[in-house]
Amino acid sequence: MLLAAGKGTRMLPLTATTPKPLLQVADDTLIGHHLRRLRAAGIEQVVINTAYLGQQIVDAIGDGSDYGLVVTFSREAEPLETAGGINRALALLGAEPFLLVNGDVWCDLPLAELAALTLPSETLGHLILVANPEHNPSGDFSCAANRVGQRLVGAPAYTYSGIALLRPELVADYPERRDCFGLKEVFDWAIAQSRLSGQVYDGYWLDVGTPERLATLRRRLAG
């Protein structure tokens, strides 16, 4: 599942008339690069949630055949946040673990390796964590022995990359699920049960959330 429903307010004025996933990066759109990488990783079916200027994304991607994929859209009248978007799309995602990729991150993580990971039955998800960027210096979670935990004073903390392998039950069984809610509270619930695993990735990662960071990515891909 690709999360692509946000309004991209930090990316203004670039997103005043164009949804963030359709911003150009090198020879394709941001979401186009994601779709190509997913296909290269062996993924064949992708669910994309849309809201803000969502019809533009639907028109650009179509059925996904240009990318060698079968794409299904989960349309939201207004953005439902990360977990709300997954909750709305549960019927489209099926019963098996699925890759989740935020549409506004860039990472050279080998997605095929993550997709091939086998989650133990008691584990609700496996998060990819990265070193803390300047805009999130305190991090989100701890990670020790491949288990994700809450931040601890004096212990290393890391930032959630926006990439994960999740069981649908992570959201479906969350006792406080509702139309609009974020993944952080769901992760906290799973952490309290010791049911989240994770790993720290030290390759290239970027939150493409502002015009400045978009320019950084464009320079990198231009060589």
PDB file of C-alpha atoms in Angstrom:
ATOM      1  CA  MET A   1       0.000   0.000   0.000  1.00  0.00           C
ATOM      2  CA  LEU A   2       1.211   3.449  -0.947  1.00  0.00           C
ATOM      3  CA  LEU A   3       0.013   6.318   1.237  1.00  0.00           C
ATOM      4  CA  ALA A   4      -0.708   9.251  -1.067  1.00  0.00           C
ATOM      5  CA  ALA A   5      -3.693  11.078   0.443  1.00  0.00           C
ATOM      6  CA  GLY A   6      -2.038  13.948   2.318  1.00  0.00           C
ATOM      7  CA  LYS A   7      -2.475  17.610   1.464  1.00  0.00           C
ATOM      8  CA  GLY A   8       1.255  18.312   1.360  1.00  0.00           C
ATOM      9  CA  THR A   9       0.923  21.633   3.161  1.00  0.00           C
ATOM     10  CA  ARG A  10       4.651  21.763   3.962  1.00  0.00           C
ATOM     11  CA  MET A  11       5.335  21.536   0.225  1.00  0.00           C
ATOM     12  CA  LEU A  12       3.393  24.684  -0.662  1.00  0.00           C
ATOM     13  CA  PRO A  13       3.332  26.455  -3.064  1.00  0.00           C
ATOM     14  CA  LEU A  14       4.296  23.436  -5.188  1.00  0.00           C
ATOM     15  CA  THR A  15       1.234  21.502  -4.030  1.00  0.00           C
ATOM     16  CA  ALA A  16      -1.295  24.293  -4.517  1.00  0.00           C
ATOM     17  CA  THR A  17      -2.518  22.681  -7.734  1.00  0.00           C
ATOM     18  CA  THR A  18      -0.504  19.439  -7.889  1.00  0.00           C
ATOM     19  CA  PRO A  19      -0.680  16.614  -5.330  1.00  0.00           C
ATOM     20  CA  LYS A  20       2.714  15.888  -3.782  1.00  0.00           C
ATOM     21  CA  PRO A  21       2.977  12.352  -5.255  1.00  0.00           C
ATOM     22  CA  LEU A  22       2.889  13.849  -8.767  1.00  0.00           C
ATOM     23  CA  LEU A  23       5.779  16.244  -8.257  1.00  0.00           C
ATOM     24  CA  GLN A  24       8.528  15.560 -10.771  1.00  0.00           C
ATOM     25  CA  VAL A  25      11.752  13.891  -9.647  1.00  0.00           C
ATOM     26  CA  ALA A  26      14.322  13.170 -12.356  1.00  0.00           C
ATOM     27  CA  ASP A  27      12.585  11.231 -15.130  1.00  0.00           C
ATOM     28  CA  ASP A  28       9.325  10.421 -13.337  1.00  0.00           C
ATOM     29  CA  THR A  29       6.933  11.572 -10.636  1.00  0.00           C
ATOM     30  CA  LEU A  30       7.627  10.767  -7.004  1.00  0.00           C
ATOM     31  CA  ILE A  31       4.876   8.137  -6.960  1.00  0.00           C
ATOM     32  CA  GLY A  32       6.035   6.807 -10.305  1.00  0.00           C
ATOM     33  CA  HIS A  33       9.451   6.045  -8.851  1.00  0.00           C
ATOM     34  CA  HIS A  34       7.782   4.211  -5.953  1.00  0.00           C
ATOM     35  CA  LEU A  35       5.726   2.107  -8.346  1.00  0.00           C
ATOM     36  CA  ARG A  36       8.779   1.196 -10.420  1.00  0.00           C
ATOM     37  CA  ARG A  37      10.712   0.144  -7.325  1.00  0.00           C
ATOM     38  CA  LEU A  38       7.797  -1.937  -6.059  1.00  0.00           C
ATOM     39  CA  ARG A  39       7.532  -3.724  -9.403  1.00  0.00           C
ATOM     40  CA  ALA A  40      11.283  -4.327  -9.446  1.00  0.00           C
ATOM     41  CA  ALA A  41      10.916  -5.903  -5.993  1.00  0.00           C
ATOM     42  CA  GLY A  42       8.431  -8.435  -7.367  1.00  0.00           C
ATOM     43  CA  ILE A  43       5.265  -6.716  -6.176  1.00  0.00           C
ATOM     44  CA  GLU A  44       2.364  -7.111  -8.594  1.00  0.00           C
ATOM     45  CA  GLN A  45      -0.591  -5.465  -6.827  1.00  0.00           C
ATOM     46  CA  VAL A  46      -0.640  -2.049  -5.167  1.00  0.00           C
ATOM     47  CA  VAL A  47      -3.339  -0.187  -3.249  1.00  0.00           C
ATOM     48  CA  ILE A  48      -3.017   3.615  -3.282  1.00  0.00           C
ATOM     49  CA  ASN A  49      -5.123   5.837  -1.043  1.00  0.00           C
ATOM     50  CA  THR A  50      -6.013   9.267  -2.366  1.00  0.00           C
ATOM     51  CA  ALA A  51      -7.786  12.376  -1.091  1.00  0.00           C
ATOM     52  CA  TYR A  52      -6.318  15.819  -1.829  1.00  0.00           C
ATOM     53  CA  LEU A  53      -6.429  16.344  -5.618  1.00  0.00           C
ATOM     54  CA  GLY A  54      -6.770  12.586  -5.776  1.00  0.00           C
ATOM     55  CA  GLN A  55      -8.330  12.431  -9.224  1.00  0.00           C
ATOM     56  CA  GLN A  56      -5.069  13.735 -10.677  1.00  0.00           C
ATOM     57  CA  ILE A  57      -3.271  10.727  -9.197  1.00  0.00           C
ATOM     58  CA  VAL A  58      -5.931   8.339 -10.506  1.00  0.00           C
ATOM     59  CA  ASP A  59      -5.675   9.874 -13.986  1.00  0.00           C
ATOM     60  CA  ALA A  60      -1.874   9.699 -13.988  1.00  0.00           C
ATOM     61  CA  ILE A  61      -1.556   6.101 -12.763  1.00  0.00           C
ATOM     62  CA  GLY A  62      -4.687   4.551 -14.245  1.00  0.00           C
ATOM     63  CA  ASP A  63      -4.850   0.815 -13.724  1.00  0.00           C
ATOM     64  CA  GLY A  64      -1.101   0.609 -13.177  1.00  0.00           C
ATOM     65  CA  SER A  65      -0.386  -1.288 -16.390  1.00  0.00           C
ATOM     66  CA  ASP A  66       2.207   1.282 -17.506  1.00  0.00           C
ATOM     67  CA  TYR A  67       4.214   0.176 -14.485  1.00  0.00           C
ATOM     68  CA  GLY A  68       3.506  -3.534 -14.876  1.00  0.00           C
ATOM     69  CA  LEU A  69       1.209  -3.445 -11.858  1.00  0.00           C
ATOM     70  CA  VAL A  70      -2.428  -3.866 -10.946  1.00  0.00           C
ATOM     71  CA  VAL A  71      -3.333  -0.700  -9.030  1.00  0.00           C
ATOM     72  CA  THR A  72      -6.466  -0.232  -6.945  1.00  0.00           C
ATOM     73  CA  PHE A  73      -7.417   3.104  -5.409  1.00  0.00           C
ATOM     74  CA  SER A  74      -8.911   3.664  -1.982  1.00  0.00           C
ATOM     75  CA  ARG A  75     -10.556   7.086  -2.216  1.00  0.00           C
ATOM     76  CA  GLU A  76     -11.044   9.317   0.807  1.00  0.00           C
ATOM     77  CA  ALA A  77     -13.194  12.452   0.748  1.00  0.00           C
ATOM     78  CA  GLU A  78     -10.735  14.003   3.228  1.00  0.00           C
ATOM     79  CA  PRO A  79      -7.382  12.581   4.378  1.00  0.00           C
ATOM     80  CA  LEU A  80      -7.973   9.988   7.102  1.00  0.00           C
ATOM     81  CA  GLU A  81      -4.368  10.005   8.399  1.00  0.00           C
ATOM     82  CA  THR A  82      -2.084   7.010   8.096  1.00  0.00           C
ATOM     83  CA  ALA A  83      -3.962   4.380  10.114  1.00  0.00           C
ATOM     84  CA  GLY A  84      -7.350   5.688   9.018  1.00  0.00           C
ATOM     85  CA  GLY A  85      -6.301   5.252   5.403  1.00  0.00           C
ATOM     86  CA  ILE A  86      -5.215   1.674   6.044  1.00  0.00           C
ATOM     87  CA  ASN A  87      -8.423   0.974   7.957  1.00  0.00           C
ATOM     88  CA  ARG A  88     -10.535   2.161   5.033  1.00  0.00           C
ATOM     89  CA  ALA A  89      -8.510   0.014   2.616  1.00  0.00           C
ATOM     90  CA  LEU A  90      -8.493  -3.221   4.671  1.00  0.00           C
ATOM     91  CA  ALA A  91     -10.930  -4.997   2.363  1.00  0.00           C
ATOM     92  CA  LEU A  92      -8.585  -4.289  -0.566  1.00  0.00           C
ATOM     93  CA  LEU A  93      -5.448  -5.449   1.223  1.00  0.00           C
ATOM     94  CA  GLY A  94      -6.442  -9.035   1.941  1.00  0.00           C
ATOM     95  CA  ALA A  95      -5.432 -11.220   4.857  1.00  0.00           C
ATOM     96  CA  GLU A  96      -1.659 -11.523   4.365  1.00  0.00           C
ATOM     97  CA  PRO A  97       1.096  -9.122   5.507  1.00  0.00           C
ATOM     98  CA  PHE A  98       1.574  -6.184   3.144  1.00  0.00           C
ATOM     99  CA  LEU A  99       4.277  -3.635   2.452  1.00  0.00           C
ATOM    100  CA  LEU A 100       3.438  -0.098   3.509  1.00  0.00           C
ATOM    101  CA  VAL A 101       5.300   2.817   1.905  1.00  0.00           C
ATOM    102  CA  ASN A 102       4.694   6.482   2.631  1.00  0.00           C
ATOM    103  CA  GLY A 103       4.438   8.290  -0.673  1.00  0.00           C
ATOM    104  CA  ASP A 104       6.596  11.174   0.540  1.00  0.00           C
ATOM    105  CA  VAL A 105       9.768   9.325   1.516  1.00  0.00           C
ATOM    106  CA  TRP A 106      12.736   8.263  -0.582  1.00  0.00           C
ATOM    107  CA  CYS A 107      14.823   5.278   0.419  1.00  0.00           C
ATOM    108  CA  ASP A 108      17.169   2.877  -1.360  1.00  0.00           C
ATOM    109  CA  LEU A 109      16.196  -0.007   0.929  1.00  0.00           C
ATOM    110  CA  PRO A 110      15.967  -3.298  -1.021  1.00  0.00           C
ATOM    111  CA  LEU A 111      12.192  -3.715  -0.897  1.00  0.00           C
ATOM    112  CA  ALA A 112      12.352  -7.307  -2.112  1.00  0.00           C
ATOM    113  CA  GLU A 113      14.143  -8.304   1.094  1.00  0.00           C
ATOM    114  CA  LEU A 114      11.471  -6.681   3.236  1.00  0.00           C
ATOM    115  CA  ALA A 115       8.665  -8.227   1.187  1.00  0.00           C
ATOM    116  CA  ALA A 116      10.231 -11.671   1.616  1.00  0.00           C
ATOM    117  CA  LEU A 117      10.444 -11.368   5.391  1.00  0.00           C
ATOM    118  CA  THR A 118       8.382 -13.904   7.328  1.00  0.00           C
ATOM    119  CA  LEU A 119       6.633 -12.374  10.314  1.00  0.00           C
ATOM    120  CA  PRO A 120       6.199 -14.671  13.316  1.00  0.00           C
ATOM    121  CA  SER A 121       2.516 -15.217  14.041  1.00  0.00           C
ATOM    122  CA  GLU A 122       2.603 -13.053  17.163  1.00  0.00           C
ATOM    123  CA  THR A 123       4.338 -10.135  15.409  1.00  0.00           C
ATOM    124  CA  LEU A 124       2.005  -7.469  13.995  1.00  0.00           C
ATOM    125  CA  GLY A 125       4.590  -5.562  12.006  1.00  0.00           C
ATOM    126  CA  HIS A 126       8.234  -4.966  11.138  1.00  0.00           C
ATOM    127  CA  LEU A 127       9.323  -1.332  10.948  1.00  0.00           C
ATOM    128  CA  ILE A 128      12.243   0.145   9.065  1.00  0.00           C
ATOM    129  CA  LEU A 129      13.928   2.735  11.277  1.00  0.00           C
ATOM    130  CA  VAL A 130      16.590   5.264  10.300  1.00  0.00           C
ATOM    131  CA  ALA A 131      18.967   7.712  11.945  1.00  0.00           C
ATOM    132  CA  ASN A 132      17.174  10.824  13.184  1.00  0.00           C
ATOM    133  CA  PRO A 133      17.027  13.671  10.661  1.00  0.00           C
ATOM    134  CA  GLU A 134      17.379  17.319  11.640  1.00  0.00           C
ATOM    135  CA  HIS A 135      13.599  17.805  11.701  1.00  0.00           C
ATOM    136  CA  ASN A 136      13.082  14.887  14.146  1.00  0.00           C
ATOM    137  CA  PRO A 137      16.166  14.937  16.380  1.00  0.00           C
ATOM    138  CA  SER A 138      14.620  13.021  19.297  1.00  0.00           C
ATOM    139  CA  GLY A 139      13.488  10.089  17.173  1.00  0.00           C
ATOM    140  CA  ASP A 140      10.355   7.974  17.506  1.00  0.00           C
ATOM    141  CA  PHE A 141      11.297   4.579  18.907  1.00  0.00           C
ATOM    142  CA  SER A 142      14.074   2.481  20.391  1.00  0.00           C
ATOM    143  CA  CYS A 143      15.208  -0.731  18.749  1.00  0.00           C
ATOM    144  CA  ALA A 144      17.162  -3.486  20.479  1.00  0.00           C
ATOM    145  CA  ALA A 145      17.532  -7.121  19.436  1.00  0.00           C
ATOM    146  CA  ASN A 146      15.164  -6.407  16.531  1.00  0.00           C
ATOM    147  CA  ARG A 147      12.347  -5.393  18.869  1.00  0.00           C
ATOM    148  CA  VAL A 148      10.820  -1.934  18.590  1.00  0.00           C
ATOM    149  CA  GLY A 149      10.145  -0.147  21.864  1.00  0.00           C
ATOM    150  CA  GLN A 150       9.361   3.266  23.251  1.00  0.00           C
ATOM    151  CA  ARG A 151      12.092   5.875  23.484  1.00  0.00           C
ATOM    152  CA  LEU A 152      14.166   5.526  26.636  1.00  0.00           C
ATOM    153  CA  VAL A 153      16.120   8.297  28.334  1.00  0.00           C
ATOM    154  CA  GLY A 154      19.808   7.855  27.629  1.00  0.00           C
ATOM    155  CA  ALA A 155      19.281   5.101  25.046  1.00  0.00           C
ATOM    156  CA  PRO A 156      19.536   5.414  21.255  1.00  0.00           C
ATOM    157  CA  ALA A 157      16.318   6.351  19.457  1.00  0.00           C
ATOM    158  CA  TYR A 158      15.484   6.179  15.778  1.00  0.00           C
ATOM    159  CA  THR A 159      12.978   7.632  13.331  1.00  0.00           C
ATOM    160  CA  TYR A 160      10.268   5.562  11.644  1.00  0.00           C
ATOM    161  CA  SER A 161      11.089   5.658   7.937  1.00  0.00           C
ATOM    162  CA  GLY A 162       7.534   5.363   6.649  1.00  0.00           C
ATOM    163  CA  ILE A 163       8.299   1.865   5.335  1.00  0.00           C
ATOM    164  CA  ALA A 164       7.072  -1.311   7.026  1.00  0.00           C
ATOM    165  CA  LEU A 165       5.753  -4.823   6.603  1.00  0.00           C
ATOM    166  CA  LEU A 166       2.448  -5.028   8.457  1.00  0.00           C
ATOM    167  CA  ARG A 167      -0.221  -7.549   9.248  1.00  0.00           C
ATOM    168  CA  PRO A 168      -3.741  -6.238   8.553  1.00  0.00           C
ATOM    169  CA  GLU A 169      -4.583  -7.201  12.138  1.00  0.00           C
ATOM    170  CA  LEU A 170      -2.362  -4.382  13.388  1.00  0.00           C
ATOM    171  CA  VAL A 171      -5.109  -1.961  12.405  1.00  0.00           C
ATOM    172  CA  ALA A 172      -8.114  -4.307  12.231  1.00  0.00           C
ATOM    173  CA  ASP A 173      -7.684  -5.442  15.844  1.00  0.00           C
ATOM    174  CA  TYR A 174      -6.756  -2.072  17.288  1.00  0.00           C
ATOM    175  CA  PRO A 175      -9.461  -1.464  19.933  1.00  0.00           C
ATOM    176  CA  GLU A 176      -9.700   2.280  19.300  1.00  0.00           C
ATOM    177  CA  ARG A 177      -9.777   2.276  15.514  1.00  0.00           C
ATOM    178  CA  ARG A 178     -11.996   4.876  13.946  1.00  0.00           C
ATOM    179  CA  ASP A 179     -12.373   6.757  10.688  1.00  0.00           C
ATOM    180  CA  CYS A 180      -9.399   9.085  11.154  1.00  0.00           C
ATOM    181  CA  PHE A 181      -6.323   8.234  13.245  1.00  0.00           C
ATOM    182  CA  GLY A 182      -2.558   7.929  12.952  1.00  0.00           C
ATOM    183  CA  LEU A 183      -0.237   4.941  12.991  1.00  0.00           C
ATOM    184  CA  LYS A 184       1.812   6.199  15.937  1.00  0.00           C
ATOM    185  CA  GLU A 185      -0.900   5.305  18.451  1.00  0.00           C
ATOM    186  CA  VAL A 186      -1.360   1.900  16.832  1.00  0.00           C
ATOM    187  CA  PHE A 187       2.375   1.248  16.981  1.00  0.00           C
ATOM    188  CA  ASP A 188       2.355   2.265  20.657  1.00  0.00           C
ATOM    189  CA  TRP A 189      -0.438  -0.248  21.296  1.00  0.00           C
ATOM    190  CA  ALA A 190       1.532  -3.018  19.576  1.00  0.00           C
ATOM    191  CA  ILE A 191       4.724  -2.060  21.420  1.00  0.00           C
ATOM    192  CA  ALA A 192       2.901  -2.401  24.753  1.00  0.00           C
ATOM    193  CA  GLN A 193       2.275  -6.029  23.807  1.00  0.00           C
ATOM    194  CA  SER A 194       5.849  -6.560  22.511  1.00  0.00           C
ATOM    195  CA  ARG A 195       4.455  -7.322  19.060  1.00  0.00           C
ATOM    196  CA  LEU A 196       6.521  -5.019  16.823  1.00  0.00           C
ATOM    197  CA  SER A 197       9.868  -5.962  15.343  1.00  0.00           C
ATOM    198  CA  GLY A 198      12.174  -3.707  13.400  1.00  0.00           C
ATOM    199  CA  GLN A 199      15.592  -2.954  12.019  1.00  0.00           C
ATOM    200  CA  VAL A 200      17.750   0.123  11.630  1.00  0.00           C
ATOM    201  CA  TYR A 201      18.621   0.896   8.007  1.00  0.00           C
ATOM    202  CA  ASP A 202      21.773   2.922   7.421  1.00  0.00           C
ATOM    203  CA  GLY A 203      21.393   3.532   3.679  1.00  0.00           C
ATOM    204  CA  TYR A 204      19.996   6.638   2.027  1.00  0.00           C
ATOM    205  CA  TRP A 205      16.644   7.905   3.293  1.00  0.00           C
ATOM    206  CA  LEU A 206      14.914  11.254   2.916  1.00  0.00           C
ATOM    207  CA  ASP A 207      11.583  12.636   4.030  1.00  0.00           C
ATOM    208  CA  VAL A 208      10.600  14.529   0.880  1.00  0.00           C
ATOM    209  CA  GLY A 209       8.317  16.857   2.804  1.00  0.00           C
ATOM    210  CA  THR A 210       9.435  20.362   1.837  1.00  0.00           C
ATOM    211  CA  PRO A 211      10.534  22.149  -1.350  1.00  0.00           C
ATOM    212  CA  GLU A 212      14.077  22.211   0.021  1.00  0.00           C
ATOM    213  CA  ARG A 213      14.187  18.450   0.530  1.00  0.00           C
ATOM    214  CA  LEU A 214      12.623  17.882  -2.878  1.00  0.00           C
ATOM    215  CA  ALA A 215      15.437  19.971  -4.359  1.00  0.00           C
ATOM    216  CA  THR A 216      17.947  17.844  -2.415  1.00  0.00           C
ATOM    217  CA  LEU A 217      16.503  14.662  -3.921  1.00  0.00           C
ATOM    218  CA  ARG A 218      16.477  16.133  -7.414  1.00  0.00           C
ATOM    219  CA  ARG A 219      20.157  17.052  -7.113  1.00  0.00           C
ATOM    220  CA  ARG A 220      21.003  13.569  -5.871  1.00  0.00           C
ATOM    221  CA  LEU A 221      19.219  11.824  -8.714  1.00  0.00           C
ATOM    222  CA  ALA A 222      20.706  14.192 -11.267  1.00  0.00           C
ATOM    223  CA  GLY A 223      24.101  12.736 -10.373  1.00  0.00           C
TER     224      GLY A 223
END
